[in-house]
Amino acid sequence: MTNSVRSRKNGASRVGTKHTTSSVGSIAPDAPSTRRNLSFVGAILFGASLVFWLAGSIKPSEVKWWSPSTPDEEWQDRREQVKDAFISSWDAYTKYAWGHDRFHPISKRGSQMSPKGLGWIIVDSLDTMMIMNLTSQLSEARVWLQRKLDYEQDQDVNTFETTIRMLGGLLSAHYLSQVLPGVSSRRDQVYLNKAVDLADRLLGAYDSPSGIPYASIHLATRRGIVSHADGGASSTAEATTLQLEMKYLSNITGNGIYWRKAEKVMEVIDGIGAPEGLVPIFISPHSGRFTSREIRLGSRGDSYYEYLIKQYLQTSEPIYLEMWEEAVEGIQKHLIIPTQHAKLRIVAELPNGIGGALSTKMDHLVCFLPGSIALGATNGLPEAEARRLPSWNVEKDQQMKLARELTKTCWGMYKVTQTGIAPEIVWFSADERMLRSTSDRPSSSARSSDSEASWRKDYNIKPLDTHNLQRPETVETLFLMWRITKDPIYRKWGWEIFQAFLEYSTVEFGEGFSSLNDVNTIPPPRRDDMESFWLAETLKYLYLLFSPDELLPLTQVVFNTEAHVFPRMGKGKFKTGWERTR
Ligand code: DMJ
């Protein structure tokens, strides 16, 4: 039996909760004229879609691109269903695993990642509760934070994960408690005090000969710990996905140490001079040199690129826009190829670096990229507005085209499976000639096909890659693409994905959601884990996808890689402090 969240789409009542909620906050005034315009555009799109459909242009085997617009009230109802999913996840966690770092929803128990627990799930969820205005849940979490959370522990923690989830979660809660009405008192310093305590412990990770942070840190001794794997190398993405958090903390405390430590990492990486903006995935904290040739936008590479554009959005430092644009050009030139049958665009990998052959492996993690490309092209503005600016150019036009194509590929990862939920990794079919190094590769401008039959031939899922960890990257991109393009197809796809999660990852009696072992078996075998980023990211992005644009406008905020929210600060108190040497 599935829970009452699912049954609600058939008109049954919402999942029961002991908690109360109040009205939804926003950090921008209502914009009625924008809404009127949107309804008008929606009506036109609906009319055009209907004509297209009636003309019989869509065969049953084709992917449906048309999207009759859905009335605002229905989106409002859908976002309430996402909130219900959050509440059922949170309630199950509080019932069976309160205060534990991990939640196993099938065996109904929690487990710890440190002797006293570090609140991984609680801290990661704070700002989602603020955004959804779940006031009673938030106050329980806040009490736990104040009474129980203690970083003075004999425990090693991963520098990157602790920064993006814990430091990011606390700082986002601090920020939102200042700007969202009704969620907390402006004088509430608990989030910031905890953040400063944690960040001071994390500083030890940067005390390496090169300034590249060690993979881990011991919380009590504050000493950095070299990685036990990968020959002691730190992963490039991990070393370069700390900057938004550290820079924001410097700005609000006035203490420049966090900014300087994080900024130094970027200086070292850029100083190595990786060709065409593409960086290998391992770097030594001792020598400050890359220790491999492998380049990919999936695990260990992904958020290096994400934080280039997001640092620019956060602080307006031009150096990061330059680095981002160089990287996007490199990605387009070296990594984007068409699939064999449907000619969908994929982001391939370079296991032996530039000049070597491509691999068609694409992690679901890569699906953050289309949204980031669209953000970079429009600077967070709606595309229609950005296109009217004198700064709009042919490169931005191509970037938006690429963002649309890659979003389609990512959505396809869900579309082709039995459950409608994506696997961890897809291996795409591609013409052999497309796998050659860039200079030997034929160019291709073939249009992609929407035939589901040809899609199925292109998406190959290996037995070891069939699991789904409730990851957010595709819904993150759908949220950004919806806000930027206003194409309703992105909301529709997000709704389909959410329904698939409701159908197949719901735990009996509405007691949370589980990650899955096999998205191609029905019913899918479950993993007995509910990841903290399900609460921090996946449900938050789905909720925002179905919310009005005035809730956290992209021109005012930037999301860290764990979907925690920071203000776009502009040129603040601190400066870049280094220049590119090339
Ligand atoms: C999250 O912790 C972050 O989004 C990170 O950047 C990648 N991995 C997970 C989600 O997939």
XYZ file of C-alpha atoms and ligand atoms in Angstrom:
593
model
C 0.000 0.000 0.000
C 1.203 3.461 -0.752
C 0.766 6.443 1.485
C -1.861 9.103 1.582
C 0.387 11.591 -0.202
C -0.034 9.528 -3.328
C -3.727 9.003 -2.902
C -4.270 12.743 -2.760
C -3.835 13.110 -6.490
C -7.018 11.018 -6.735
C -8.808 13.470 -4.519
C -8.178 11.796 -1.148
C -7.032 13.774 1.847
C -3.492 14.984 2.417
C -1.048 13.177 4.643
C -1.867 13.758 8.275
C 0.509 15.813 10.368
C 0.747 16.853 13.940
C 2.383 20.090 12.881
C 0.987 23.451 11.966
C 1.965 25.678 9.086
C 1.420 29.327 8.349
C 1.363 31.333 5.137
C 4.203 31.219 2.654
C 6.803 33.958 2.786
C 8.470 35.766 -0.067
C 11.436 38.078 -0.286
C 9.948 40.220 -3.006
C 6.692 42.127 -3.276
C 3.859 40.601 -5.302
C 4.022 41.350 -8.983
C 0.442 41.176 -10.271
C 1.280 42.498 -13.719
C 3.862 39.736 -14.213
C 1.274 37.164 -13.249
C -1.253 38.649 -15.674
C 1.348 38.487 -18.451
C 2.133 34.898 -17.581
C -1.505 33.893 -17.711
C -1.732 35.566 -21.114
C 1.358 33.717 -22.391
C -0.034 30.525 -20.860
C -3.305 30.983 -22.755
C -1.454 31.456 -26.041
C 0.712 28.381 -25.409
C -2.352 26.350 -24.597
C -4.066 27.443 -27.806
C -0.992 26.683 -29.914
C -0.575 23.279 -28.273
C -4.182 22.394 -28.865
C -3.991 23.268 -32.570
C -0.805 21.233 -32.896
C -2.365 18.276 -31.127
C -5.619 18.415 -33.063
C -3.667 18.506 -36.319
C -2.493 15.013 -35.383
C 1.189 15.947 -35.465
C 2.015 13.794 -32.461
C 2.244 10.074 -32.936
C 1.639 7.905 -29.883
C 5.268 6.712 -29.806
C 6.681 10.231 -29.695
C 7.752 12.161 -26.655
C 5.111 14.769 -25.956
C 6.518 18.280 -26.138
C 3.286 20.195 -26.117
C 2.104 21.260 -22.773
C -1.369 22.616 -22.183
C -0.929 25.246 -19.516
C -2.097 24.280 -16.073
C -3.987 26.892 -14.062
C -2.167 28.606 -11.222
C -4.432 26.978 -8.619
C -3.352 23.564 -9.804
C 0.329 24.432 -9.416
C -0.503 25.768 -5.988
C -2.100 22.406 -5.181
C 0.897 20.509 -6.586
C 3.325 22.447 -4.480
C 1.222 21.600 -1.433
C 1.675 17.957 -2.366
C 5.436 18.457 -2.395
C 5.153 20.050 1.032
C 3.140 17.023 2.174
C 5.943 14.766 0.947
C 8.416 16.813 2.983
C 6.189 16.616 6.067
C 5.770 12.852 5.788
C 9.547 12.442 5.358
C 10.281 14.717 8.301
C 7.647 13.159 10.560
C 9.002 9.667 9.871
C 12.505 10.893 10.674
C 11.402 12.520 13.916
C 9.429 9.425 14.925
C 12.135 6.828 14.302
C 15.498 8.565 14.106
C 15.346 11.972 15.776
C 18.817 13.409 16.329
C 20.482 10.710 14.206
C 22.634 11.529 11.215
C 21.084 8.922 8.955
C 17.533 7.649 8.578
C 16.684 4.130 7.388
C 12.962 4.363 6.602
C 12.344 0.684 5.823
C 13.890 -0.710 9.011
C 12.614 2.392 10.829
C 15.769 3.351 12.654
C 18.488 5.945 12.697
C 22.265 5.643 12.772
C 25.067 8.025 13.665
C 28.099 9.240 11.761
C 29.817 10.473 14.926
C 29.623 9.544 18.632
C 27.070 12.217 19.529
C 25.604 12.823 16.097
C 26.117 15.940 14.027
C 22.583 16.706 12.919
C 23.227 16.048 9.219
C 19.532 15.666 8.452
C 18.302 18.380 10.814
C 20.735 21.077 9.700
C 20.354 20.204 6.014
C 16.560 20.615 6.339
C 16.340 23.936 8.217
C 15.958 26.255 5.266
C 13.492 24.001 3.418
C 11.268 24.227 6.482
C 11.651 28.005 6.430
C 10.760 28.183 2.738
C 7.742 25.895 3.239
C 6.844 27.815 6.381
C 6.746 24.726 8.585
C 7.020 26.704 11.773
C 6.493 24.022 14.415
C 8.943 21.601 12.771
C 11.446 24.416 12.549
C 11.150 25.307 16.192
C 11.749 21.658 17.232
C 14.838 21.601 15.032
C 16.056 24.888 16.452
C 15.716 23.616 20.018
C 17.739 20.508 19.114
C 20.397 22.709 17.557
C 20.682 24.873 20.633
C 20.624 22.066 23.186
C 22.324 19.149 21.470
C 24.502 20.192 18.567
C 28.109 20.191 19.705
C 31.009 20.188 17.262
C 33.554 19.411 19.980
C 33.781 15.741 18.987
C 36.509 13.198 18.427
C 35.510 12.747 14.808
C 36.907 13.137 11.290
C 34.495 14.693 8.805
C 34.714 15.333 5.084
C 35.673 18.981 4.490
C 33.417 19.452 1.455
C 30.307 17.666 2.753
C 30.550 19.470 6.091
C 30.924 22.810 4.346
C 28.113 22.447 1.796
C 25.576 20.722 4.051
C 26.307 21.908 7.600
C 27.960 25.291 7.179
C 25.758 25.995 4.143
C 22.607 24.898 5.987
C 23.355 27.071 9.016
C 24.250 30.123 6.950
C 21.182 29.764 4.781
C 19.000 29.480 7.889
C 20.680 32.615 9.220
C 20.013 34.477 5.971
C 16.417 33.355 5.543
C 15.601 34.077 9.155
C 16.471 37.696 8.353
C 14.450 37.971 5.149
C 11.516 35.552 5.220
C 8.623 36.869 7.248
C 7.494 34.826 10.218
C 10.133 32.098 10.299
C 12.381 33.354 13.057
C 13.439 36.413 14.940
C 15.931 38.724 13.264
C 17.890 38.762 16.500
C 18.175 34.977 16.539
C 21.928 34.330 16.434
C 21.911 30.564 17.010
C 22.495 29.672 13.348
C 25.331 32.145 12.919
C 27.022 31.214 16.206
C 27.020 27.538 15.238
C 28.268 28.423 11.746
C 31.236 30.405 13.077
C 32.162 27.618 15.498
C 32.071 25.061 12.679
C 33.902 27.232 10.142
C 36.719 27.904 12.634
C 37.208 24.140 12.956
C 37.148 23.719 9.168
C 39.927 26.282 8.715
C 42.486 23.610 9.639
C 41.719 21.777 6.380
C 43.341 24.636 4.435
C 46.653 24.395 6.304
C 48.362 22.361 3.589
C 51.634 23.278 1.855
C 49.717 24.434 -1.244
C 46.551 25.898 0.271
C 44.474 23.153 -1.423
C 42.323 21.788 1.411
C 42.765 18.311 2.799
C 39.878 15.933 2.154
C 38.913 15.727 5.848
C 39.222 17.521 9.136
C 39.241 16.347 12.744
C 36.566 18.377 14.493
C 38.087 18.560 17.962
C 41.791 18.966 17.059
C 40.947 21.100 13.987
C 43.695 19.312 12.058
C 43.396 18.612 8.325
C 43.582 14.961 7.277
C 44.899 13.813 3.947
C 42.616 11.508 1.916
C 43.157 7.815 2.694
C 42.370 6.962 -0.941
C 43.397 8.307 -4.358
C 47.086 8.554 -3.415
C 46.287 11.261 -0.885
C 44.810 13.570 -3.512
C 41.811 15.752 -2.797
C 39.020 15.751 -5.350
C 39.018 18.895 -7.471
C 35.281 19.494 -7.100
C 35.517 19.138 -3.329
C 38.400 21.617 -3.047
C 36.615 24.201 -5.162
C 33.117 23.910 -3.721
C 33.664 25.706 -0.430
C 33.901 29.265 -1.632
C 30.293 30.467 -1.536
C 29.945 29.428 2.083
C 33.277 30.877 3.257
C 32.821 34.137 1.371
C 29.327 34.724 2.723
C 30.573 34.067 6.249
C 33.350 36.640 5.832
C 30.846 39.183 4.629
C 28.484 38.783 7.534
C 31.140 38.551 10.245
C 33.598 41.046 8.767
C 36.344 38.462 9.364
C 38.299 38.018 6.121
C 40.040 34.766 7.072
C 37.323 32.551 5.547
C 37.329 34.516 2.309
C 41.123 34.418 1.981
C 41.461 30.663 2.611
C 38.758 29.805 0.063
C 39.982 32.315 -2.501
C 43.545 30.965 -2.310
C 42.280 27.572 -3.576
C 40.972 29.168 -6.749
C 44.247 31.018 -7.308
C 46.224 27.778 -7.035
C 43.911 25.866 -9.391
C 43.813 28.586 -12.016
C 47.570 29.064 -11.743
C 48.167 25.482 -12.909
C 46.785 26.508 -16.287
C 44.404 23.696 -17.228
C 43.808 23.962 -20.987
C 40.447 25.310 -22.187
C 39.021 25.641 -18.731
C 38.684 21.866 -18.188
C 40.262 20.558 -14.981
C 41.355 17.014 -14.053
C 39.453 15.509 -11.124
C 42.258 15.006 -8.565
C 44.678 17.498 -7.036
C 47.416 17.078 -4.437
C 47.190 19.286 -1.328
C 50.973 18.916 -0.996
C 52.155 19.963 -4.448
C 49.082 21.896 -5.598
C 49.286 19.980 -8.928
C 46.718 17.775 -10.619
C 47.483 14.094 -10.085
C 45.404 12.638 -12.937
C 44.384 13.513 -16.494
C 40.775 12.450 -16.207
C 38.188 15.152 -16.938
C 34.486 14.813 -16.235
C 31.485 16.870 -15.222
C 30.158 14.076 -13.003
C 31.494 12.959 -9.632
C 34.651 14.758 -8.450
C 34.463 17.300 -11.283
C 30.899 18.667 -11.226
C 30.689 21.509 -8.777
C 34.072 23.038 -9.731
C 32.182 24.379 -12.764
C 29.001 25.129 -10.814
C 30.885 27.310 -8.321
C 32.636 29.334 -11.041
C 29.356 30.825 -12.242
C 27.825 30.880 -8.769
C 30.780 32.778 -7.293
C 30.274 35.351 -10.017
C 26.567 35.575 -9.245
C 27.289 35.848 -5.535
C 30.100 38.421 -5.503
C 30.239 39.886 -9.053
C 33.968 39.087 -9.252
C 34.677 39.279 -13.029
C 37.455 36.691 -12.814
C 34.876 33.947 -12.228
C 32.726 34.946 -15.182
C 35.829 34.750 -17.360
C 36.750 31.305 -15.985
C 33.159 30.081 -16.388
C 32.919 31.254 -20.002
C 36.227 29.602 -20.815
C 34.999 26.368 -19.239
C 31.656 26.429 -21.095
C 33.526 26.892 -24.374
C 35.794 23.964 -23.469
C 32.792 21.797 -22.568
C 31.067 22.627 -25.864
C 34.187 21.938 -27.887
C 35.431 18.768 -26.208
C 32.631 17.043 -24.325
C 29.294 17.549 -26.084
C 28.407 14.875 -28.638
C 25.148 13.585 -30.142
C 23.759 10.148 -29.315
C 23.596 7.587 -32.068
C 19.865 7.288 -32.716
C 17.953 10.256 -31.304
C 20.847 12.730 -31.662
C 20.332 13.944 -28.118
C 23.237 16.008 -26.774
C 25.214 14.412 -23.955
C 28.154 15.503 -21.808
C 30.776 12.801 -22.367
C 33.887 12.154 -20.232
C 37.581 12.319 -21.112
C 39.217 9.469 -19.111
C 42.645 10.393 -20.524
C 42.223 14.141 -20.739
C 42.024 16.450 -23.766
C 43.368 14.682 -26.851
C 42.164 11.266 -25.680
C 39.043 9.320 -26.640
C 35.641 10.082 -25.116
C 33.570 7.836 -22.888
C 29.780 8.108 -23.178
C 29.240 7.579 -19.450
C 27.074 10.335 -17.971
C 26.347 10.505 -14.238
C 22.986 11.880 -13.115
C 25.176 14.334 -11.182
C 25.994 16.076 -14.504
C 22.379 17.239 -14.753
C 23.149 20.304 -12.629
C 24.861 21.671 -15.767
C 21.978 22.766 -18.036
C 20.494 24.915 -15.268
C 23.870 26.467 -14.487
C 24.452 27.245 -18.162
C 21.075 29.007 -18.377
C 21.848 30.935 -15.163
C 25.177 32.060 -16.606
C 23.690 33.071 -19.965
C 20.961 35.249 -18.454
C 22.559 36.236 -15.142
C 19.412 34.912 -13.454
C 17.051 37.123 -15.469
C 14.157 35.696 -17.437
C 15.511 34.861 -20.889
C 13.101 37.221 -22.644
C 14.459 40.114 -20.582
C 18.113 39.074 -20.956
C 17.738 38.892 -24.736
C 16.804 42.580 -24.843
C 20.053 43.658 -23.173
C 22.951 45.024 -25.273
C 25.162 42.337 -23.714
C 23.159 39.503 -25.352
C 25.210 37.765 -28.050
C 25.493 34.690 -30.213
C 27.401 32.761 -27.525
C 24.581 33.246 -25.021
C 22.116 32.192 -27.668
C 24.079 28.956 -28.218
C 24.349 28.410 -24.481
C 20.579 28.603 -24.081
C 20.160 26.133 -26.941
C 22.615 23.760 -25.285
C 20.897 24.180 -21.911
C 17.567 23.208 -23.485
C 19.048 20.177 -25.244
C 20.854 18.890 -22.175
C 17.764 19.362 -20.015
C 15.904 17.123 -22.436
C 18.635 14.481 -22.155
C 18.450 14.598 -18.355
C 14.686 14.315 -18.358
C 15.133 11.311 -20.677
C 17.049 9.558 -17.883
C 13.706 9.407 -16.048
C 11.517 8.909 -19.093
C 13.186 5.702 -20.292
C 13.039 3.658 -17.074
C 10.239 1.379 -15.873
C 9.629 3.465 -12.768
C 10.066 6.902 -14.361
C 12.926 7.489 -11.884
C 16.487 8.030 -13.127
C 19.375 5.649 -12.504
C 22.685 6.858 -11.054
C 24.538 6.551 -14.381
C 23.633 6.173 -18.063
C 25.959 4.919 -20.793
C 24.794 6.426 -24.068
C 25.070 4.906 -27.533
C 27.125 7.037 -29.878
C 28.658 6.678 -33.309
C 32.277 5.448 -32.960
C 33.559 8.463 -34.887
C 32.091 10.769 -32.255
C 34.312 9.240 -29.583
C 37.534 10.335 -31.266
C 39.564 13.234 -29.951
C 38.163 16.646 -30.863
C 40.280 17.279 -33.976
C 39.278 13.935 -35.619
C 35.603 14.124 -34.747
C 33.051 14.938 -37.480
C 30.885 17.917 -36.659
C 27.201 17.267 -36.173
C 24.305 19.655 -36.191
C 21.658 16.924 -36.581
C 18.400 17.802 -34.853
C 17.382 15.566 -32.009
C 14.417 13.245 -32.456
C 11.523 12.923 -30.034
C 10.792 9.302 -30.875
C 10.739 7.278 -27.674
C 11.833 4.191 -29.593
C 15.090 5.860 -30.636
C 15.587 7.241 -27.109
C 15.387 3.735 -25.697
C 18.189 2.593 -27.995
C 20.427 5.430 -26.800
C 20.061 5.072 -23.023
C 21.907 2.029 -21.652
C 21.853 1.281 -17.941
C 24.380 -1.205 -16.552
C 23.311 -3.508 -13.699
C 25.606 -1.755 -11.206
C 24.170 1.664 -12.031
C 20.437 1.044 -11.668
C 20.067 2.622 -8.237
C 18.506 6.001 -7.446
C 19.678 8.019 -4.456
C 16.886 10.638 -4.608
C 19.347 13.045 -6.199
C 18.280 16.595 -7.044
C 20.267 17.602 -10.133
C 17.543 17.190 -12.767
C 14.809 18.881 -10.739
C 17.295 21.639 -9.879
C 17.795 22.223 -13.607
C 14.044 22.043 -14.265
C 13.466 24.710 -11.616
C 16.109 27.004 -13.110
C 14.943 26.377 -16.693
C 11.340 27.135 -15.737
C 12.250 30.381 -14.003
C 14.499 31.463 -16.871
C 12.622 30.333 -19.991
C 9.061 30.265 -18.610
C 8.445 27.230 -20.819
C 5.749 25.214 -18.971
C 7.224 21.948 -20.220
C 9.802 22.117 -17.410
C 7.102 22.262 -14.742
C 5.287 19.395 -16.436
C 8.423 17.235 -16.434
C 9.059 18.082 -12.790
C 5.522 17.049 -11.932
C 5.999 13.714 -13.729
C 9.217 13.076 -11.816
C 7.580 13.926 -8.504
C 4.698 11.557 -9.234
C 7.152 8.764 -10.023
C 8.848 9.339 -6.649
C 5.442 9.237 -4.947
C 4.546 6.049 -6.705
C 7.739 4.075 -6.247
C 9.832 5.477 -3.425
C 7.119 6.076 -0.827
C 7.433 3.964 2.297
C 4.276 2.189 3.525
C 1.827 4.185 5.659
C 3.320 7.476 4.504
C 6.429 7.050 6.618
C 9.022 8.718 4.456
C 10.687 7.947 1.143
C 13.491 5.545 0.362
C 16.293 5.506 -2.172
C 16.019 2.571 -4.590
C 18.242 -0.273 -5.734
C 16.787 -0.759 -9.188
C 14.717 1.765 -11.125
C 13.967 -0.790 -13.834
C 12.192 -3.367 -11.681
C 8.601 -3.000 -10.535
C 8.165 -2.828 -7.639
C 11.690 -1.441 -7.243
C 13.802 -3.000 -4.484
C 14.532 -0.326 -1.876
C 17.790 0.774 -0.241
C 16.578 1.664 3.227
C 18.122 5.116 3.208
C 16.538 8.539 3.008
C 19.257 10.945 1.945
C 19.460 14.352 3.610
C 19.566 16.000 0.185
C 16.078 14.601 -0.487
C 14.926 17.142 2.127
C 17.524 19.826 1.463
C 17.439 19.809 -2.333
C 15.083 17.512 -4.231
C 11.891 18.498 -2.425
C 12.990 22.128 -2.096
C 13.591 22.503 -5.841
C 10.299 20.774 -6.665
C 8.481 23.079 -4.252
C 10.105 26.133 -5.827
C 9.371 24.809 -9.330
C 5.663 24.923 -8.526
C 5.854 28.232 -6.601
C 5.474 31.800 -7.887
C 8.702 33.425 -9.118
C 8.570 35.972 -6.303
C 9.625 33.314 -3.818
C 13.449 33.578 -3.803
C 13.992 35.428 -7.121
C 17.102 34.327 -9.013
C 18.200 37.935 -9.360
C 18.495 38.193 -5.562
C 19.678 34.806 -4.350
C 22.121 32.084 -5.307
C 21.801 28.448 -4.232
C 24.868 26.617 -2.987
C 25.488 23.123 -4.343
C 23.288 21.653 -1.572
C 20.445 24.096 -2.453
C 21.124 26.320 0.543
C 20.241 29.936 -0.109
C 22.624 32.898 0.036
C 22.120 36.489 -1.047
C 23.733 37.768 -4.206
C 25.973 40.205 -2.347
C 27.492 42.120 -5.235
C 30.870 43.671 -4.569
C 31.012 43.335 -0.805
C 33.649 44.014 1.837
C 36.336 41.744 0.391
C 38.207 41.556 -2.905
C 39.430 38.720 -5.139
C 43.033 39.435 -4.224
C 44.658 37.653 -7.167
C 44.903 37.956 -10.946
C 45.001 35.398 -13.687
C 48.489 34.843 -15.048
C 47.427 33.916 -18.587
C 24.632 16.881 -2.923
O 25.287 16.718 -1.726
C 25.162 18.057 -3.685
O 24.237 18.446 -4.653
C 26.491 17.788 -4.330
O 26.919 18.846 -5.123
C 26.400 16.552 -5.185
N 25.900 15.435 -4.457
C 24.686 15.595 -3.687
C 23.407 15.389 -4.442
O 23.443 14.544 -5.484
